[in-house]
Short mmCIF file of N, CA and C and ligand atoms in Angstrom, two decimals:
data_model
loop_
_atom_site.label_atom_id
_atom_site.label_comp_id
_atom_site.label_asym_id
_atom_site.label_seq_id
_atom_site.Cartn_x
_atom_site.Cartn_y
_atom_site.Cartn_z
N UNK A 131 104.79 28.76 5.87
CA UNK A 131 106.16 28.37 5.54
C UNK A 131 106.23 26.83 5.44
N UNK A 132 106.47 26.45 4.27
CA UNK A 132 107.34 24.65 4.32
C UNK A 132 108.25 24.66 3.94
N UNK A 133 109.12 23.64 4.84
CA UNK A 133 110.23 23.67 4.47
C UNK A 133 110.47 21.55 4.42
N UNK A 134 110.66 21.20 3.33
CA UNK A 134 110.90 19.80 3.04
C UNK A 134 112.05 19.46 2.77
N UNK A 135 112.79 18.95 3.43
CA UNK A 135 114.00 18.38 2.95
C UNK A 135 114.13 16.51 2.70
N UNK A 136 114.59 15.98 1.41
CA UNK A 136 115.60 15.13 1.24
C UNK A 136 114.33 14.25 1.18
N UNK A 137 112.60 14.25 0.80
CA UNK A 137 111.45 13.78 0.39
C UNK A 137 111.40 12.63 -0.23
N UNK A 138 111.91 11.24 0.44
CA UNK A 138 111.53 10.24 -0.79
C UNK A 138 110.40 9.53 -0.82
N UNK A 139 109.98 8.96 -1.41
CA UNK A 139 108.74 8.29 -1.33
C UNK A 139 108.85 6.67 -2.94
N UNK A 140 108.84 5.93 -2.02
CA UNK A 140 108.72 4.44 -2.97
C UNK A 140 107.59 4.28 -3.13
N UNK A 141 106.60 3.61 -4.32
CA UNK A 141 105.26 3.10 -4.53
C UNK A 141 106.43 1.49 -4.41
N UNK A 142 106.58 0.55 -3.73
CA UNK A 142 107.11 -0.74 -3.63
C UNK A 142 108.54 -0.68 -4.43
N UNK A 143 108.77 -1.23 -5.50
CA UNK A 143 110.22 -0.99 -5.83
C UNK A 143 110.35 0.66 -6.72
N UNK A 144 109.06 1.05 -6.56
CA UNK A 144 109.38 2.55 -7.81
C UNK A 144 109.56 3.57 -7.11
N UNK A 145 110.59 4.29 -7.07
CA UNK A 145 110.93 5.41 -7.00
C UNK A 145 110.26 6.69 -7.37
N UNK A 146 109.61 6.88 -6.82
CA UNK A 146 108.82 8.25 -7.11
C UNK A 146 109.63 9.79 -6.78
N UNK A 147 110.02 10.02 -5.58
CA UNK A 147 110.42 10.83 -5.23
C UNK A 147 111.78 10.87 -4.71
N UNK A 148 112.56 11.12 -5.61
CA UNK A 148 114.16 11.22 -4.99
C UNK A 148 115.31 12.32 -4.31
N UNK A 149 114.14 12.24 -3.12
CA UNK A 149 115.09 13.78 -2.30
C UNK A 149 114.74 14.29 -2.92
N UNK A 150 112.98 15.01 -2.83
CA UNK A 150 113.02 16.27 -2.76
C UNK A 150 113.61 17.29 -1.67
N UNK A 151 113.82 18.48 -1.95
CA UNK A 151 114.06 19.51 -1.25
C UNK A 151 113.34 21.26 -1.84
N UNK A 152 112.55 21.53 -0.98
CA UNK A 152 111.84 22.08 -1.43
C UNK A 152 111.47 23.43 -0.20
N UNK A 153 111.49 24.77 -0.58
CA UNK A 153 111.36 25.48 0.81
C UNK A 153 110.59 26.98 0.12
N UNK A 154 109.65 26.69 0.93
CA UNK A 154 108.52 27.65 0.06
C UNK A 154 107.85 28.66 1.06
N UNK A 155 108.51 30.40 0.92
CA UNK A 155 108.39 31.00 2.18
C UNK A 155 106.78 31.45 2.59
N UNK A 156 106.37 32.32 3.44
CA UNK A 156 105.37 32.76 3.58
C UNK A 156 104.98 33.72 2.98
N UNK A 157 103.68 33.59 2.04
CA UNK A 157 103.09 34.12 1.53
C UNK A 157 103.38 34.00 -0.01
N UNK A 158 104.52 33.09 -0.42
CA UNK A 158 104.56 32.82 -2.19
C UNK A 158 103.68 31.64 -2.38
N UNK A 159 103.65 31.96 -3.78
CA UNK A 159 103.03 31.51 -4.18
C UNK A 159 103.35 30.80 -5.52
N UNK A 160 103.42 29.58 -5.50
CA UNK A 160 103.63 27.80 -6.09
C UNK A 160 103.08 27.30 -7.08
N UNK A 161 103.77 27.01 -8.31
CA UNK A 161 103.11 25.84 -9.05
C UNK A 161 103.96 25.21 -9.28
N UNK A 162 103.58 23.85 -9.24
CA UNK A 162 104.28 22.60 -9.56
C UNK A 162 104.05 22.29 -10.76
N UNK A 163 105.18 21.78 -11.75
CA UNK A 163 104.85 21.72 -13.31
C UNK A 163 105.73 20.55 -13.23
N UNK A 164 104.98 19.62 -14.43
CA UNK A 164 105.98 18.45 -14.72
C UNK A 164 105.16 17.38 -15.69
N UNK A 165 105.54 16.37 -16.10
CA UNK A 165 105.26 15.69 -17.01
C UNK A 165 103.86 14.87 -16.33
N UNK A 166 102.97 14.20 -16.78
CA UNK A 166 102.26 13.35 -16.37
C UNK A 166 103.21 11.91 -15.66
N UNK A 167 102.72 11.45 -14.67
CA UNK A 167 103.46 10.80 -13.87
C UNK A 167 104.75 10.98 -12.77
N UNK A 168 104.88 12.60 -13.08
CA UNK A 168 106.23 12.64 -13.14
C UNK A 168 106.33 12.65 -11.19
N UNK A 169 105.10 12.78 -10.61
CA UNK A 169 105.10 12.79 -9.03
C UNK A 169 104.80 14.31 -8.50
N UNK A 170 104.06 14.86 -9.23
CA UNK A 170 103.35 16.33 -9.07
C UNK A 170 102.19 15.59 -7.70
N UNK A 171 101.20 15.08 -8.17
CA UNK A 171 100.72 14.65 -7.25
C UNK A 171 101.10 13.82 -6.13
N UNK A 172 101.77 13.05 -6.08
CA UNK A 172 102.18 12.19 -4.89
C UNK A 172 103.06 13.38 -3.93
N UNK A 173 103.71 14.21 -4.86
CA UNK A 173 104.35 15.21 -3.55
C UNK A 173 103.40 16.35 -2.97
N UNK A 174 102.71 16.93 -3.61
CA UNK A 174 100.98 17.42 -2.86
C UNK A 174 100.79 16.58 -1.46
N UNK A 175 100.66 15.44 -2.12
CA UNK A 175 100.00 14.61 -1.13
C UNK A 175 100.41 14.36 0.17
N UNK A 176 101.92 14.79 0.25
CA UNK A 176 103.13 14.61 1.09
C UNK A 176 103.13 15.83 1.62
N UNK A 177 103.57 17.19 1.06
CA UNK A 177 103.57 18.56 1.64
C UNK A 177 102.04 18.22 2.53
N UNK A 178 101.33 18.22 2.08
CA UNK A 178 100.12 18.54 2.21
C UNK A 178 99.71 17.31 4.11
N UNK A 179 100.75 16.88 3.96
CA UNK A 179 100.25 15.62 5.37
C UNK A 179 99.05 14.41 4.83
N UNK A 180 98.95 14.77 3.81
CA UNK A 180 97.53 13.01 3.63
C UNK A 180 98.55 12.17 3.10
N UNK A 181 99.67 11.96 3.08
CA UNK A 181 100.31 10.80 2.35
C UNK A 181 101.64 10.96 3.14
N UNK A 182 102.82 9.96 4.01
CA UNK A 182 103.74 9.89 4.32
C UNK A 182 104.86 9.79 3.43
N UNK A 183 106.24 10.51 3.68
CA UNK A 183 107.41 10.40 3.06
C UNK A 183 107.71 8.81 3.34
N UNK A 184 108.47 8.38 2.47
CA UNK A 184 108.92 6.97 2.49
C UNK A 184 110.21 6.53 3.94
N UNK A 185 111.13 7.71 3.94
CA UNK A 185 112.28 7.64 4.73
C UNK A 185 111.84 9.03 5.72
N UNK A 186 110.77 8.54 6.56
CA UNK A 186 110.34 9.35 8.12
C UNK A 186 111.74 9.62 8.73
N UNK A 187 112.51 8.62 8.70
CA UNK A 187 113.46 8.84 9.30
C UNK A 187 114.65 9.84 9.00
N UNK A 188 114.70 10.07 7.85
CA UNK A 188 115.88 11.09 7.24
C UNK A 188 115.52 12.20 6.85
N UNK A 189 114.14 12.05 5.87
CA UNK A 189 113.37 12.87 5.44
C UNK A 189 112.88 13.73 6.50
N UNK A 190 112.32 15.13 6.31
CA UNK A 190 111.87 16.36 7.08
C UNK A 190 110.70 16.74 6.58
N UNK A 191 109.24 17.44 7.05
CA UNK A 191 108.79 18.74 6.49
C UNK A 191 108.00 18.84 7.69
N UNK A 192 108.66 20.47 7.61
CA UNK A 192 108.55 21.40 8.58
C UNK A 192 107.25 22.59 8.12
N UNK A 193 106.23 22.11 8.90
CA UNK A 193 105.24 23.67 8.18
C UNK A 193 104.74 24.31 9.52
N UNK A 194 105.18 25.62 8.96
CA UNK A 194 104.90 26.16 10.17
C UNK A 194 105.33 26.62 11.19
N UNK A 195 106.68 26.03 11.13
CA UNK A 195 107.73 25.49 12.38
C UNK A 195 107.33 24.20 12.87
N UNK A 196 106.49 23.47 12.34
CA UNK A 196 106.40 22.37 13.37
C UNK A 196 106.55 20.91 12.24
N UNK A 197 107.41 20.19 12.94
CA UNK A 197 108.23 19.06 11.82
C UNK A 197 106.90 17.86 11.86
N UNK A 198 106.38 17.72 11.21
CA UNK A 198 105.27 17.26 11.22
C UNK A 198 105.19 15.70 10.77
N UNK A 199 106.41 15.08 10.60
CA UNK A 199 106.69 13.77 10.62
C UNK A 199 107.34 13.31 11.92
N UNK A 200 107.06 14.17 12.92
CA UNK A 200 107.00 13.81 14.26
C UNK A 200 105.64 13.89 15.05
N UNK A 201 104.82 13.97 14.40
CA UNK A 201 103.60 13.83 14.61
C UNK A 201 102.44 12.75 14.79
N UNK A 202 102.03 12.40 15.81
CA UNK A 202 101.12 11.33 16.18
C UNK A 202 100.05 11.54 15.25
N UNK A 203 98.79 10.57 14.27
CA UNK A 203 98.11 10.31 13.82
C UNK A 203 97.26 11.46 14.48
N UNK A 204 97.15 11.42 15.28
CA UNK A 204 96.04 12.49 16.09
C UNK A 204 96.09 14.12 16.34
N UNK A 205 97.79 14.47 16.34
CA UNK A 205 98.08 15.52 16.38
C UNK A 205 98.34 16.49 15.17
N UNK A 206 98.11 15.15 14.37
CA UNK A 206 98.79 15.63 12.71
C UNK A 206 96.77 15.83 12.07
N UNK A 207 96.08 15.58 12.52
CA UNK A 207 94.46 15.52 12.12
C UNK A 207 94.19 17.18 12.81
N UNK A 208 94.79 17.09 13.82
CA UNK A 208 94.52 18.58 14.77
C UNK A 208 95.55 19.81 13.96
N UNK A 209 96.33 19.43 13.52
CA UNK A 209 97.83 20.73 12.80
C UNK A 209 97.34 20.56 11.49
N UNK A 210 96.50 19.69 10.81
CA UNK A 210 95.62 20.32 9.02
C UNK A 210 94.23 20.94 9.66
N UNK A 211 93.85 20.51 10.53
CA UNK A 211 92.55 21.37 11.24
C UNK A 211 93.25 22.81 11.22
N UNK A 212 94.40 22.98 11.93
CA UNK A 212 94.64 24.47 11.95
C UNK A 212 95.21 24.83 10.75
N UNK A 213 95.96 24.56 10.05
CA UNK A 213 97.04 24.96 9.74
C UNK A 213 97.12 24.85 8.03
N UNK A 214 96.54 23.65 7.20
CA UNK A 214 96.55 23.35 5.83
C UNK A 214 95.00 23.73 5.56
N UNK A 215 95.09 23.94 4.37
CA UNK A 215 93.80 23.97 3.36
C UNK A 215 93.67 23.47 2.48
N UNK A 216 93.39 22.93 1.86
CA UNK A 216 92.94 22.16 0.31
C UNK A 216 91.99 22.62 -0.51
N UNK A 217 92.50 23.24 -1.87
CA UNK A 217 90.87 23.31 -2.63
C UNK A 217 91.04 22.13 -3.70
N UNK A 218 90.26 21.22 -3.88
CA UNK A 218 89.97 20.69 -4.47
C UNK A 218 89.14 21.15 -6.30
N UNK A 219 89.23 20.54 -7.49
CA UNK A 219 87.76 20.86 -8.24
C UNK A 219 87.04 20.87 -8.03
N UNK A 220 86.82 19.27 -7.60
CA UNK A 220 85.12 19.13 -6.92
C UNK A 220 84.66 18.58 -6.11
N UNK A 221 83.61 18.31 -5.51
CA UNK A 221 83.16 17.09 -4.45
C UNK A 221 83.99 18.86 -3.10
N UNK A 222 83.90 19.53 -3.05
CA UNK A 222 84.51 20.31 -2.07
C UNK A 222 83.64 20.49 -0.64
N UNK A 223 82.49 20.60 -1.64
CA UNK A 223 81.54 21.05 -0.04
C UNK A 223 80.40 19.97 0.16
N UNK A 224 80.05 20.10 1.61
CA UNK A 224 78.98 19.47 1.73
C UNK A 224 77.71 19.41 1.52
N UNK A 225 76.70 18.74 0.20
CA UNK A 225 75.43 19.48 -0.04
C UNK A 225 74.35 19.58 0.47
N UNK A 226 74.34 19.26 1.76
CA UNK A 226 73.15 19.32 2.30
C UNK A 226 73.19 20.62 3.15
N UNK A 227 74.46 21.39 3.14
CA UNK A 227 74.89 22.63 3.90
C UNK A 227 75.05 23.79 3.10
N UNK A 228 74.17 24.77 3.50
CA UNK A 228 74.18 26.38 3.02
C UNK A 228 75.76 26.43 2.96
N UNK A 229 75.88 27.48 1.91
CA UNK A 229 77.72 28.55 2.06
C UNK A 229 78.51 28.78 3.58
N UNK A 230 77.39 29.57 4.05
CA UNK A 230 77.68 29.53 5.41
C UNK A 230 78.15 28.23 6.47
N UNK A 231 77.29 27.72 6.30
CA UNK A 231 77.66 26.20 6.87
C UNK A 231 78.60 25.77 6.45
N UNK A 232 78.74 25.29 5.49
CA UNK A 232 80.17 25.13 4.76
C UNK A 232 81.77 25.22 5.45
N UNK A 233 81.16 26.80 5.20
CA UNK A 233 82.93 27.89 5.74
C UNK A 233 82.91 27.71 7.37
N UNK A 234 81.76 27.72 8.14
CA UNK A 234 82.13 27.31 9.49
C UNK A 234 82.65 25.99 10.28
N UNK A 235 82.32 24.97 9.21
CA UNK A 235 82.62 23.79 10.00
C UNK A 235 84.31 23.66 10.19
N UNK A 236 85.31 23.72 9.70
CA UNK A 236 86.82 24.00 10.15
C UNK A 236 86.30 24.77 11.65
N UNK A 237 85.78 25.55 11.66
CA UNK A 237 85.65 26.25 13.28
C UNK A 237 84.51 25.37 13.70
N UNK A 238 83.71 24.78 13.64
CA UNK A 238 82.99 24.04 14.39
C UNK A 238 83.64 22.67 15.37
N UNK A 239 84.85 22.33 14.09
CA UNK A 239 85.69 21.27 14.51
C UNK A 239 86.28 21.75 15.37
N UNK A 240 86.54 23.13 15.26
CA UNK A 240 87.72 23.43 16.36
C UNK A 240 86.80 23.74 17.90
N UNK A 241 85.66 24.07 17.87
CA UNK A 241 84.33 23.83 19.29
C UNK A 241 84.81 25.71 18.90
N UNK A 242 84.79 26.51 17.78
CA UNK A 242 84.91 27.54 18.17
C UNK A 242 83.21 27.82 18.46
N UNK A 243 82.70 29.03 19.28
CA UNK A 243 81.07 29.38 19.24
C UNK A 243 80.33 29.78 18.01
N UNK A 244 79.01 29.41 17.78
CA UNK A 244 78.66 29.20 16.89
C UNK A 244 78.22 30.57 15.54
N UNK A 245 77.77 31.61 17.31
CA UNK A 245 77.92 33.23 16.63
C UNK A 245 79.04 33.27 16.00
N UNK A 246 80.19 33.06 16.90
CA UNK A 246 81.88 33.61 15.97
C UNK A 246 81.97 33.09 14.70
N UNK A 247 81.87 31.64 14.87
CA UNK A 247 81.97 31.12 13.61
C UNK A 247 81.24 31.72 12.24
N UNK A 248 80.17 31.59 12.71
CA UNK A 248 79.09 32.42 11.20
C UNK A 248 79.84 33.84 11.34
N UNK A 249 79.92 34.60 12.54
CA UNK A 249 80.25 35.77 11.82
C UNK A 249 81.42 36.03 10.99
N UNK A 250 82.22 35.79 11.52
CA UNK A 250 83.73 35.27 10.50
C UNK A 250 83.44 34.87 9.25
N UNK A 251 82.53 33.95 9.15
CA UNK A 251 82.40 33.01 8.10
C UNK A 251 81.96 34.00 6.37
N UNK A 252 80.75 34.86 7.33
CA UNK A 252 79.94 35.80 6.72
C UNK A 252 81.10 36.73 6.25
N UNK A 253 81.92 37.28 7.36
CA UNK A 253 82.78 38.27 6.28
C UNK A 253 83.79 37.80 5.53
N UNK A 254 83.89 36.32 5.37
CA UNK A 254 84.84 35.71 4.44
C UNK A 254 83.73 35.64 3.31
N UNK A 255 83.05 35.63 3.17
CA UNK A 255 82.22 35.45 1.99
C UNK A 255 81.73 36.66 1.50
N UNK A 256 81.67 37.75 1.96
CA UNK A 256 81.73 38.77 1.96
C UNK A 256 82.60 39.32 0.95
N UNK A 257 84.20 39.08 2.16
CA UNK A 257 85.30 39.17 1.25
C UNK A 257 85.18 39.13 -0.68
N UNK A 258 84.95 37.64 -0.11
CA UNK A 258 85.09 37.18 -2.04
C UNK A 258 83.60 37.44 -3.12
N UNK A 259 83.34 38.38 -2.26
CA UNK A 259 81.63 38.93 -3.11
C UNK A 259 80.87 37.69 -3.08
N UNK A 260 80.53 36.86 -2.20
CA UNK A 260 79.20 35.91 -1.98
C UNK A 260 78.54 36.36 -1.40
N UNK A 261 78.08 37.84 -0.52
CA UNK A 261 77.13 38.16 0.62
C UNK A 261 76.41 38.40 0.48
N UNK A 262 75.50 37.66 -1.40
CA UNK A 262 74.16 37.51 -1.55
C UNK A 262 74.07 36.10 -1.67
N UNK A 263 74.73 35.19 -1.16
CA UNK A 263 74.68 33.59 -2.07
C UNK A 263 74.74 33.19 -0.18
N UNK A 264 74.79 33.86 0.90
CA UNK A 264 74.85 32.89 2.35
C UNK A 264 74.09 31.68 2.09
N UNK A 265 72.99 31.74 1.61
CA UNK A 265 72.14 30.10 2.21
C UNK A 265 71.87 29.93 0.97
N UNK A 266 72.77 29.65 -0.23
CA UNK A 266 72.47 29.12 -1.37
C UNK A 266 73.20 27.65 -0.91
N UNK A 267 72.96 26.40 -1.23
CA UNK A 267 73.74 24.93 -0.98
C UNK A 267 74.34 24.78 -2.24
N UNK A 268 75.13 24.20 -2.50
CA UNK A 268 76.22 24.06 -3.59
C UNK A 268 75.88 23.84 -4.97
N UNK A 269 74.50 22.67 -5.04
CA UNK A 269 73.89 22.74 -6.00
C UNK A 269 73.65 24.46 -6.41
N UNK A 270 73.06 24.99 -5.79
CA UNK A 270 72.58 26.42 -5.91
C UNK A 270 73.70 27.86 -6.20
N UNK A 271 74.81 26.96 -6.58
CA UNK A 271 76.12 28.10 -6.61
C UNK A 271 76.98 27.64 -7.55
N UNK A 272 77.28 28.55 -8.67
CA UNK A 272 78.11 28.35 -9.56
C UNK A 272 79.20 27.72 -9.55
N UNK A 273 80.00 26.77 -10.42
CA UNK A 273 81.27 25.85 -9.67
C UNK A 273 82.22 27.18 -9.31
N UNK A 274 82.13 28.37 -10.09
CA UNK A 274 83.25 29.53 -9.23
C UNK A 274 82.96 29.92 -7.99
N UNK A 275 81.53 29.66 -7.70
CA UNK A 275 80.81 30.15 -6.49
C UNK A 275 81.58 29.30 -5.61
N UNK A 276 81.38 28.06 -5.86
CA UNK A 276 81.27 26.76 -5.19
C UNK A 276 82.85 26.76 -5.12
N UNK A 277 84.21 27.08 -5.51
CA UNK A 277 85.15 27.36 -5.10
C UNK A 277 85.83 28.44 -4.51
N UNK A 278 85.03 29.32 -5.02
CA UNK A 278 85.07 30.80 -3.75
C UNK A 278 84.52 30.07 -2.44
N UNK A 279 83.42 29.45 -2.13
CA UNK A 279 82.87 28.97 -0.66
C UNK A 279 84.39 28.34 0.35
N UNK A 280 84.58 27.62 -1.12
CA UNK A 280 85.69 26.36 -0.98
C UNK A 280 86.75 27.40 0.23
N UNK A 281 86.92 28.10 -0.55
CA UNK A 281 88.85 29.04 -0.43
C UNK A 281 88.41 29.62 1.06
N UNK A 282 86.85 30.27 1.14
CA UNK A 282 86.41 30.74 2.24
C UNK A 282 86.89 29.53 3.61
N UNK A 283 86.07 28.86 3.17
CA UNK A 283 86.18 27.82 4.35
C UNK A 283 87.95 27.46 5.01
N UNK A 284 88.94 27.71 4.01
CA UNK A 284 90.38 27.53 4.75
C UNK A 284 90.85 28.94 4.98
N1 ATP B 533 99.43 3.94 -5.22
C1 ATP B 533 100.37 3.80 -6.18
N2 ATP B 533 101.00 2.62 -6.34
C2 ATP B 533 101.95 2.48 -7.29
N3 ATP B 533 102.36 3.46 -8.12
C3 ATP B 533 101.76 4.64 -8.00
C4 ATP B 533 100.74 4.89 -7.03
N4 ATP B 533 100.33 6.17 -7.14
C5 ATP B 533 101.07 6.70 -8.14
N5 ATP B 533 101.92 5.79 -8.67
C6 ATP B 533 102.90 6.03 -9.73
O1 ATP B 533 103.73 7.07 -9.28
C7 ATP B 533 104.03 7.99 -10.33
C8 ATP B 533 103.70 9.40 -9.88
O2 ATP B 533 102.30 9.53 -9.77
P1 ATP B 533 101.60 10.93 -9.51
O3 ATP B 533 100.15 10.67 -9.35
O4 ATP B 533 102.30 11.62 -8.39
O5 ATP B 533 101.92 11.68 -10.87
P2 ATP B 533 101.51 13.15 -11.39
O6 ATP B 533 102.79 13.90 -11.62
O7 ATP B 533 100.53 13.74 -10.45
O8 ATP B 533 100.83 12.81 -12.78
P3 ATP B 533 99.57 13.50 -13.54
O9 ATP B 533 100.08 14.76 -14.16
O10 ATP B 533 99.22 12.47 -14.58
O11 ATP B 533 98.47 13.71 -12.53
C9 ATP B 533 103.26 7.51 -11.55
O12 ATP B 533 104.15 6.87 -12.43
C10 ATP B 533 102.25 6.52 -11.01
O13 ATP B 533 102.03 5.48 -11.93
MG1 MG B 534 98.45 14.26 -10.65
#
C-alpha cells in the first residue's frame, strides 16, 4: 500500500512536482504515463524512498503503514531492505554471483541463515521457471533471465 499525499519536489527554482497525491492499494498494479520531462521519474524516485519530497514537512508517504518521511537515514535503508523492490533494465545483478546468490543477498542483509535463504531463493526461481539456470552468473542468462533473477530477488 502507498499512500502519498500533497508530493512536491523543487530541482532549485523548478517546480517539478506540484502536490502530488497519489494512493495505490495492495496488490494493483501502476503505470505512470506522461510526457518526457514531465516528472515520471523524479516521482519513482520519491515513492520509491531514494530521493526526498521537497516539503518533508507537509508532504506525506505512507508505505505500508509506515510514514516514511519520518524516518532516520538508517531506518529508511532497513524499511527498502524489507519492504521496496526495484527492477531496474540493467546493471541489476551482481556478476561475479550465481542466480542463486543474487536472490539471497536481500536475506543475507537481513543475517537471515544461509540454508533458508538459498532455499527460498531456489523456489523463487523455481517459481519463474529458472530451476535449470541456479549457478548460471548473469553474463550466462538471458536479459529475460537476468530480469526474472532480478523480480526473484525482491
Ligand atoms: N537533478 C536535477 N536538477 C535539475 N533539474 C532536474 C534534475 N533532475 C531532473 N530535472 C528536471 O526535472 C524534470 C523532470 O525530470 P524527470 O527525470 O522526472 O522526467 P521524466 O518524466 O522521467 O522524463 P523522461 O520520460 O524523459 O524520462 C525535467 O524537466 C528535468 O529536466
Ligand atoms: Mg524518466
Amino acid at each position: 500500500m502507498i499512500k502519498a499525499t500533497n508530493i512536491h519536489k523543487y530541482y532549485g527554482e523548478l517546480e517539478v512536482l506540484k502536490g502530488v497525491d497519489l494512493h495505490i492499494k495492495q496488490g494493483e498494479i501502476v503505470s505512470i504515463v506522461g510526457a518526457s520531462g514531465a516528472g515520471k521519474t523524479t516521482l519513482l524516485q520519491i515513492l520509491g524512498t531514494l530521493d526526498v519530497l521537497t516539503n518533508t514537512n507537509e508532504g506525506t508517504l505512507i508505505v505500508n503503514g509506515t510514514d516514511t518521511t519520518r524516518l532516520s537515514d538508517k531506518e529508511l535503508a532497513k524499511f527498502r531492505n524489507e519492504h521496496i523492490g526495484f527492477i531496474f533494465q540493467f546493471h541489476q545483478l551482481l556478476p561475479e554471483f550465481t542466480a542463486v546468490e543474487n536472490v539471497c543477498l536481500p536475506a543475507f542483509i537481513k543475517k537471515t541463515p544461509k540454508v533458508e535463504a538459498e532455499n527460498r531463493a531456489k523456489e523463487l526461481l523455481d517459481f519463474l521457471g529458472l530451476y535449470h539456470r541456479y549457478d548460471h552468473k548473469p553474463s550466462e542468462l538471458s536479459r529475460g533471465e537476468q530480469q526474472r533473477v532480478a523480480v526473484a530477488e525482491h
